[in-house]
mmCIF file of C-alpha atoms in Angstrom:
data_model
loop_
_atom_site.group_PDB
_atom_site.id
_atom_site.type_symbol
_atom_site.label_atom_id
_atom_site.label_comp_id
_atom_site.label_asym_id
_atom_site.label_seq_id
_atom_site.Cartn_x
_atom_site.Cartn_y
_atom_site.Cartn_z
ATOM 1 C CA MET A 1 76.583 113.882 84.074
ATOM 2 C CA TYR A 2 74.933 117.122 83.856
ATOM 3 C CA GLY A 3 71.306 116.506 82.567
ATOM 4 C CA PHE A 4 70.895 119.933 80.149
ATOM 5 C CA PRO A 5 72.974 121.892 78.255
ATOM 6 C CA LYS A 6 74.095 125.347 80.422
ATOM 7 C CA ARG A 7 71.208 125.129 82.935
ATOM 8 C CA ARG A 8 71.552 125.859 86.406
ATOM 9 C CA VAL A 9 70.428 123.413 89.028
ATOM 10 C CA GLY A 10 70.507 122.846 92.296
ATOM 11 C CA SER A 11 72.242 125.912 94.169
ATOM 12 C CA ARG A 12 69.522 128.754 92.575
ATOM 13 C CA GLY A 13 72.288 130.399 91.861
ATOM 14 C CA ARG A 14 75.137 130.629 94.416
ATOM 15 C CA ILE A 15 78.160 128.783 95.264
ATOM 16 C CA ILE A 16 78.213 126.684 98.320
ATOM 17 C CA ILE A 17 81.059 126.404 100.399
ATOM 18 C CA LYS A 18 81.416 122.757 101.599
ATOM 19 C CA THR A 19 82.143 122.162 105.724
ATOM 20 C CA PRO A 20 84.678 119.793 106.630
ATOM 21 C CA ARG A 21 81.499 117.334 107.751
ATOM 22 C CA GLU A 22 80.243 118.074 104.233
ATOM 23 C CA ILE A 23 83.385 117.248 102.406
ATOM 24 C CA ASP A 24 83.653 113.724 104.613
ATOM 25 C CA PHE A 25 80.129 112.840 103.514
ATOM 26 C CA MET A 26 81.401 113.581 100.031
ATOM 27 C CA MET A 27 84.894 111.477 100.352
ATOM 28 C CA ARG A 28 82.906 108.845 100.821
ATOM 29 C CA ALA A 29 80.203 109.002 97.953
ATOM 30 C CA GLY A 30 82.775 110.053 95.638
ATOM 31 C CA GLU A 31 84.404 106.356 96.970
ATOM 32 C CA VAL A 32 81.571 105.054 95.732
ATOM 33 C CA ALA A 33 81.311 106.360 92.752
ATOM 34 C CA ALA A 34 85.126 105.835 91.952
ATOM 35 C CA LEU A 35 84.856 101.781 92.981
ATOM 36 C CA ALA A 36 81.620 101.785 90.927
ATOM 37 C CA LEU A 37 83.205 102.628 88.361
ATOM 38 C CA ASN A 38 86.225 100.668 88.311
ATOM 39 C CA HIS A 39 84.252 97.726 89.097
ATOM 40 C CA VAL A 40 82.361 97.524 86.014
ATOM 41 C CA GLY A 41 85.057 99.096 84.251
ATOM 42 C CA GLU A 42 87.106 95.464 84.289
ATOM 43 C CA MET A 43 83.624 93.991 82.699
ATOM 44 C CA ILE A 44 83.342 95.497 79.675
ATOM 45 C CA THR A 45 83.917 93.082 77.607
ATOM 46 C CA PRO A 46 82.741 92.015 73.382
ATOM 47 C CA GLY A 47 79.016 90.638 74.107
ATOM 48 C CA ILE A 48 77.979 92.133 76.964
ATOM 49 C CA SER A 49 74.986 94.386 77.289
ATOM 50 C CA THR A 50 74.455 97.465 77.977
ATOM 51 C CA TRP A 51 71.681 96.688 80.539
ATOM 52 C CA GLU A 52 73.874 94.119 82.016
ATOM 53 C CA LEU A 53 76.817 96.683 82.816
ATOM 54 C CA ASN A 54 73.426 98.973 84.383
ATOM 55 C CA ARG A 55 72.367 96.561 86.520
ATOM 56 C CA VAL A 56 75.999 95.830 88.031
ATOM 57 C CA ILE A 57 76.333 99.185 88.469
ATOM 58 C CA GLY A 58 72.702 99.491 90.548
ATOM 59 C CA ASP A 59 74.023 96.499 92.592
ATOM 60 C CA PHE A 60 77.069 97.735 93.955
ATOM 61 C CA ILE A 61 76.181 101.369 94.430
ATOM 62 C CA LYS A 62 73.580 99.651 96.925
ATOM 63 C CA ARG A 63 75.637 97.297 98.976
ATOM 64 C CA LYS A 64 77.872 100.100 99.736
ATOM 65 C CA GLY A 65 74.828 101.495 101.307
ATOM 66 C CA ALA A 66 74.624 104.618 99.062
ATOM 67 C CA ARG A 67 72.483 105.049 95.779
ATOM 68 C CA ALA A 68 72.490 105.594 91.894
ATOM 69 C CA SER A 69 72.500 109.470 91.608
ATOM 70 C CA PHE A 70 71.082 108.827 88.215
ATOM 71 C CA LYS A 71 68.365 107.205 88.486
ATOM 72 C CA GLY A 72 65.339 108.955 87.470
ATOM 73 C CA LEU A 73 67.144 112.701 87.511
ATOM 74 C CA TYR A 74 64.894 114.546 84.798
ATOM 75 C CA GLY A 75 63.056 111.072 84.293
ATOM 76 C CA PHE A 76 66.807 109.613 83.161
ATOM 77 C CA PRO A 77 65.983 105.362 83.470
ATOM 78 C CA GLY A 78 69.478 104.321 84.149
ATOM 79 C CA ASN A 79 71.905 104.220 87.260
ATOM 80 C CA ALA A 80 74.560 105.197 84.905
ATOM 81 C CA CYS A 81 75.030 106.655 81.713
ATOM 82 C CA ILE A 82 76.411 104.340 78.830
ATOM 83 C CA SER A 83 77.812 105.952 75.597
ATOM 84 C CA ILE A 84 79.425 104.226 72.778
ATOM 85 C CA ASN A 85 81.922 105.172 70.204
ATOM 86 C CA SER A 86 79.740 108.135 68.600
ATOM 87 C CA GLU A 87 77.736 109.082 71.839
ATOM 88 C CA LEU A 88 78.953 111.397 74.281
ATOM 89 C CA ILE A 89 76.904 111.624 76.370
ATOM 90 C CA HIS A 90 73.735 110.391 78.203
ATOM 91 C CA GLY A 91 73.504 106.829 76.658
ATOM 92 C CA ILE A 92 70.782 105.148 77.864
ATOM 93 C CA PRO A 93 71.156 101.497 79.378
ATOM 94 C CA SER A 94 69.669 99.148 76.758
ATOM 95 C CA ARG A 95 68.998 95.042 76.602
ATOM 96 C CA LYS A 96 69.471 95.356 73.484
ATOM 97 C CA ARG A 97 72.715 96.874 72.769
ATOM 98 C CA PHE A 98 75.646 94.459 72.881
ATOM 99 C CA ILE A 99 79.119 95.526 73.500
ATOM 100 C CA ARG A 100 81.906 94.679 70.695
ATOM 101 C CA ALA A 101 85.326 94.502 70.422
ATOM 102 C CA GLY A 102 87.177 97.837 69.350
ATOM 103 C CA ASP A 103 84.344 100.064 70.631
ATOM 104 C CA ILE A 104 85.060 102.793 73.249
ATOM 105 C CA VAL A 105 82.473 102.646 76.436
ATOM 106 C CA THR A 106 81.824 105.729 78.140
ATOM 107 C CA ILE A 107 80.198 105.391 81.656
ATOM 108 C CA ASP A 108 79.265 108.215 83.810
ATOM 109 C CA ILE A 109 78.791 107.326 87.033
ATOM 110 C CA GLY A 110 76.991 109.377 90.305
ATOM 111 C CA ALA A 111 76.400 107.648 93.816
ATOM 112 C CA ASN A 112 74.822 109.776 96.639
ATOM 113 C CA LYS A 113 75.480 108.699 100.313
ATOM 114 C CA ASP A 114 74.473 110.098 102.977
ATOM 115 C CA GLY A 115 72.735 112.811 100.918
ATOM 116 C CA TYR A 116 75.660 113.938 99.385
ATOM 117 C CA HIS A 117 77.359 112.918 95.458
ATOM 118 C CA GLY A 118 80.154 111.930 94.059
ATOM 119 C CA ASP A 119 80.490 112.276 90.042
ATOM 120 C CA VAL A 120 82.795 110.648 87.867
ATOM 121 C CA SER A 121 83.210 109.123 84.485
ATOM 122 C CA LYS A 122 86.001 107.405 81.959
ATOM 123 C CA THR A 123 85.850 106.306 78.339
ATOM 124 C CA PHE A 124 87.115 102.521 78.129
ATOM 125 C CA ALA A 125 88.303 100.580 75.650
ATOM 126 C CA CYS A 126 86.572 97.374 74.861
ATOM 127 C CA SER A 127 89.640 94.386 74.533
ATOM 128 C CA GLY A 128 92.137 96.963 75.661
ATOM 129 C CA PHE A 129 93.447 100.420 74.829
ATOM 130 C CA ASP A 130 96.416 98.842 72.504
ATOM 131 C CA ASN A 131 93.507 97.349 70.108
ATOM 132 C CA LEU A 132 92.396 100.901 69.195
ATOM 133 C CA ASN A 133 92.834 102.306 65.910
ATOM 134 C CA GLU A 134 95.850 105.444 66.195
ATOM 135 C CA ASN A 135 92.830 108.087 66.168
ATOM 136 C CA ALA A 136 91.154 106.423 69.013
ATOM 137 C CA GLN A 137 94.011 106.227 71.143
ATOM 138 C CA LYS A 138 94.784 109.686 70.899
ATOM 139 C CA LEU A 139 91.118 110.622 70.953
ATOM 140 C CA LEU A 140 90.866 109.111 74.695
ATOM 141 C CA ARG A 141 94.743 110.688 75.724
ATOM 142 C CA THR A 142 94.197 114.298 74.694
ATOM 143 C CA THR A 143 90.595 113.886 77.295
ATOM 144 C CA GLU A 144 92.554 112.196 80.135
ATOM 145 C CA GLN A 145 95.178 114.741 79.381
ATOM 146 C CA ALA A 146 93.157 117.514 79.450
ATOM 147 C CA LEU A 147 91.262 116.270 82.775
ATOM 148 C CA ARG A 148 94.669 116.423 84.679
ATOM 149 C CA ASP A 149 95.334 119.787 83.118
ATOM 150 C CA ALA A 150 92.192 121.195 84.651
ATOM 151 C CA ILE A 151 92.742 119.571 87.788
ATOM 152 C CA CYS A 152 96.257 121.447 87.745
ATOM 153 C CA GLN A 153 94.227 124.683 87.723
ATOM 154 C CA CYS A 154 92.309 123.692 90.650
ATOM 155 C CA MET A 155 93.830 126.326 93.189
ATOM 156 C CA ALA A 156 92.452 128.773 95.635
ATOM 157 C CA GLY A 157 93.156 132.002 93.987
ATOM 158 C CA ASN A 158 92.481 130.959 90.000
ATOM 159 C CA ARG A 159 89.372 131.431 88.666
ATOM 160 C CA ILE A 160 86.858 129.166 87.075
ATOM 161 C CA GLY A 161 88.053 130.130 82.957
ATOM 162 C CA ASP A 162 91.406 128.809 83.956
ATOM 163 C CA ILE A 163 89.861 125.372 84.173
ATOM 164 C CA SER A 164 88.337 125.879 81.196
ATOM 165 C CA ASN A 165 90.702 127.462 79.205
ATOM 166 C CA ALA A 166 93.330 124.275 80.189
ATOM 167 C CA ILE A 167 90.523 122.027 78.917
ATOM 168 C CA GLN A 168 90.286 123.894 76.120
ATOM 169 C CA THR A 169 94.237 124.071 75.368
ATOM 170 C CA GLN A 170 95.100 120.836 75.532
ATOM 171 C CA ILE A 171 91.563 119.187 73.486
ATOM 172 C CA GLU A 172 91.648 121.916 70.354
ATOM 173 C CA GLY A 173 95.287 122.127 70.332
ATOM 174 C CA SER A 174 95.421 118.143 69.975
ATOM 175 C CA GLY A 175 93.175 118.772 66.770
ATOM 176 C CA TYR A 176 89.737 117.951 68.135
ATOM 177 C CA PHE A 177 86.528 119.802 68.886
ATOM 178 C CA ILE A 178 84.504 120.740 71.968
ATOM 179 C CA PRO A 179 80.796 120.162 72.296
ATOM 180 C CA ASP A 180 79.885 123.545 74.673
ATOM 181 C CA ASP A 181 76.497 122.871 74.720
ATOM 182 C CA TYR A 182 77.662 120.773 77.942
ATOM 183 C CA LEU A 183 79.323 121.757 80.556
ATOM 184 C CA GLY A 184 80.911 120.786 84.183
ATOM 185 C CA HIS A 185 79.153 121.590 87.200
ATOM 186 C CA GLY A 186 79.174 121.862 90.952
ATOM 187 C CA VAL A 187 78.362 119.259 93.025
ATOM 188 C CA GLY A 188 77.553 118.496 96.394
ATOM 189 C CA ARG A 189 73.941 117.791 98.350
ATOM 190 C CA ASP A 190 72.604 118.437 94.980
ATOM 191 C CA LEU A 191 74.037 116.671 91.789
ATOM 192 C CA HIS A 192 74.328 119.161 89.622
ATOM 193 C CA GLU A 193 75.243 123.226 91.513
ATOM 194 C CA ASP A 194 77.186 126.322 90.552
ATOM 195 C CA PRO A 195 78.954 127.405 89.510
ATOM 196 C CA ASN A 196 78.768 125.960 85.842
ATOM 197 C CA VAL A 197 82.363 124.762 84.602
ATOM 198 C CA PRO A 198 82.481 125.304 80.758
ATOM 199 C CA ASN A 199 85.358 123.412 78.763
ATOM 200 C CA THR A 200 86.026 126.253 76.658
ATOM 201 C CA GLY A 201 86.506 130.136 77.602
ATOM 202 C CA PRO A 202 89.781 132.605 79.009
ATOM 203 C CA PRO A 203 91.945 131.980 81.549
ATOM 204 C CA GLY A 204 91.463 135.177 84.428
ATOM 205 C CA ARG A 205 87.292 134.683 83.811
ATOM 206 C CA GLY A 206 84.934 133.240 86.385
ATOM 207 C CA ALA A 207 84.326 132.532 89.658
ATOM 208 C CA ARG A 208 87.441 132.515 92.185
ATOM 209 C CA LEU A 209 88.182 129.533 93.146
ATOM 210 C CA THR A 210 88.153 129.182 96.876
ATOM 211 C CA PRO A 211 89.206 125.826 99.738
ATOM 212 C CA GLY A 212 86.067 124.545 99.955
ATOM 213 C CA MET A 213 84.216 124.522 96.712
ATOM 214 C CA THR A 214 83.737 121.071 94.823
ATOM 215 C CA LEU A 215 83.356 120.569 91.300
ATOM 216 C CA ALA A 216 82.474 117.804 88.848
ATOM 217 C CA ILE A 217 84.828 118.920 85.926
ATOM 218 C CA GLU A 218 84.120 116.844 83.107
ATOM 219 C CA PRO A 219 85.788 117.641 80.066
ATOM 220 C CA MET A 220 84.522 116.388 76.194
ATOM 221 C CA ALA A 221 86.159 115.594 72.855
ATOM 222 C CA ASN A 222 84.510 115.149 68.950
ATOM 223 C CA SER A 223 86.898 113.510 66.528
ATOM 224 C CA THR A 224 85.755 115.781 63.533
ATOM 225 C CA THR A 225 83.103 118.407 64.997
ATOM 226 C CA LYS A 226 82.024 120.453 67.779
ATOM 227 C CA LYS A 227 78.087 119.865 66.349
ATOM 228 C CA THR A 228 75.982 117.485 68.327
ATOM 229 C CA GLU A 229 72.190 115.763 67.854
ATOM 230 C CA ILE A 230 70.134 114.442 70.413
ATOM 231 C CA LEU A 231 68.675 110.959 69.596
ATOM 232 C CA ARG A 232 65.249 110.267 69.711
ATOM 233 C CA ASP A 233 65.168 108.850 73.601
ATOM 234 C CA GLU A 234 65.605 112.725 74.009
ATOM 235 C CA TRP A 235 68.637 111.703 76.215
ATOM 236 C CA THR A 236 71.866 109.920 74.203
ATOM 237 C CA VAL A 237 74.294 112.784 72.816
ATOM 238 C CA VAL A 238 75.982 111.882 69.412
ATOM 239 C CA GLU A 239 78.555 113.494 67.636
ATOM 240 C CA ALA A 240 76.924 115.351 64.730
ATOM 241 C CA ASN A 241 78.988 113.240 62.208
ATOM 242 C CA GLY A 242 79.023 109.922 63.695
ATOM 243 C CA ASN A 243 82.694 109.426 64.547
ATOM 244 C CA LEU A 244 84.119 108.624 68.088
ATOM 245 C CA SER A 245 83.597 110.799 70.875
ATOM 246 C CA ALA A 246 85.497 110.895 74.939
ATOM 247 C CA HIS A 247 84.144 111.847 77.919
ATOM 248 C CA PHE A 248 86.306 112.168 81.569
ATOM 249 C CA GLU A 249 85.220 112.916 84.803
ATOM 250 C CA HIS A 250 86.458 113.769 88.336
ATOM 251 C CA THR A 251 84.504 115.693 91.305
ATOM 252 C CA VAL A 252 87.324 118.102 92.916
ATOM 253 C CA LEU A 253 87.454 119.496 96.140
ATOM 254 C CA ILE A 254 89.405 123.020 96.733
ATOM 255 C CA THR A 255 91.820 123.454 99.088
ATOM 256 C CA SER A 256 94.233 126.217 100.455
ATOM 257 C CA GLY A 257 96.608 123.633 99.013
ATOM 258 C CA SER A 258 97.152 121.308 96.259
ATOM 259 C CA PRO A 259 93.848 120.040 94.774
ATOM 260 C CA VAL A 260 91.972 116.497 96.172
ATOM 261 C CA VAL A 261 90.229 114.998 93.633
ATOM 262 C CA MET A 262 87.343 112.775 95.581
ATOM 263 C CA THR A 263 86.988 110.328 92.923
ATOM 264 C CA LEU A 264 90.372 108.825 92.833
ATOM 265 C CA LEU A 265 90.827 105.520 94.477
ATOM 266 C CA LYS A 266 93.286 105.303 96.487
#
């Protein structure tokens, strides 16, 4: 979750390199967030409300000895962001909002355990991926592949721009649009730390990746326009043309070797 577009919060302009002890705490937080996402993903069925999904997420995280990172953050009212179809990010859970067959549902979860955060998101297909239309399937495949491509660039010595360019190349190369007001970020003791991790940009630019950096990488894609609108609830961001959007995210550790995905279940 990134609460405000292109706003730096948390680390006051400096990139925090995590110690081995902090990395261990973050691995635990990442596991809780990933387990919660996997658990709630199995509950996305026609007729369930986004409020019920929100309750399940909060209860699950609490049982794991953690708390929901998003609850109360900047005033956000839910345990998680739950966004449907044209809603890109920051959907507010509601007792009046029910999932329907054929919907795509993005669930963005943060878990705070022992004072450190894990941040993860996935766009699910209600009633199964094979029941989506061709465009929806392609949108989800493309955005998830953009995340994989970005993680492959998370090597010490590369730069933030290499991550950004990998995302942009995959999404725009597949004919979709990137809402560039929203982006990834550093993560650790604060949910939102430096550096910003844009989803567009030239390679070879930006901060150099260093072992101990922890990044929330979150490609986002709109079907027909890069433009977005914020609904009257002052949170929910939607694709301006009312067409589908997708959002995938992992928390990633930069090491001296291959990157470690801290929100990937073993």
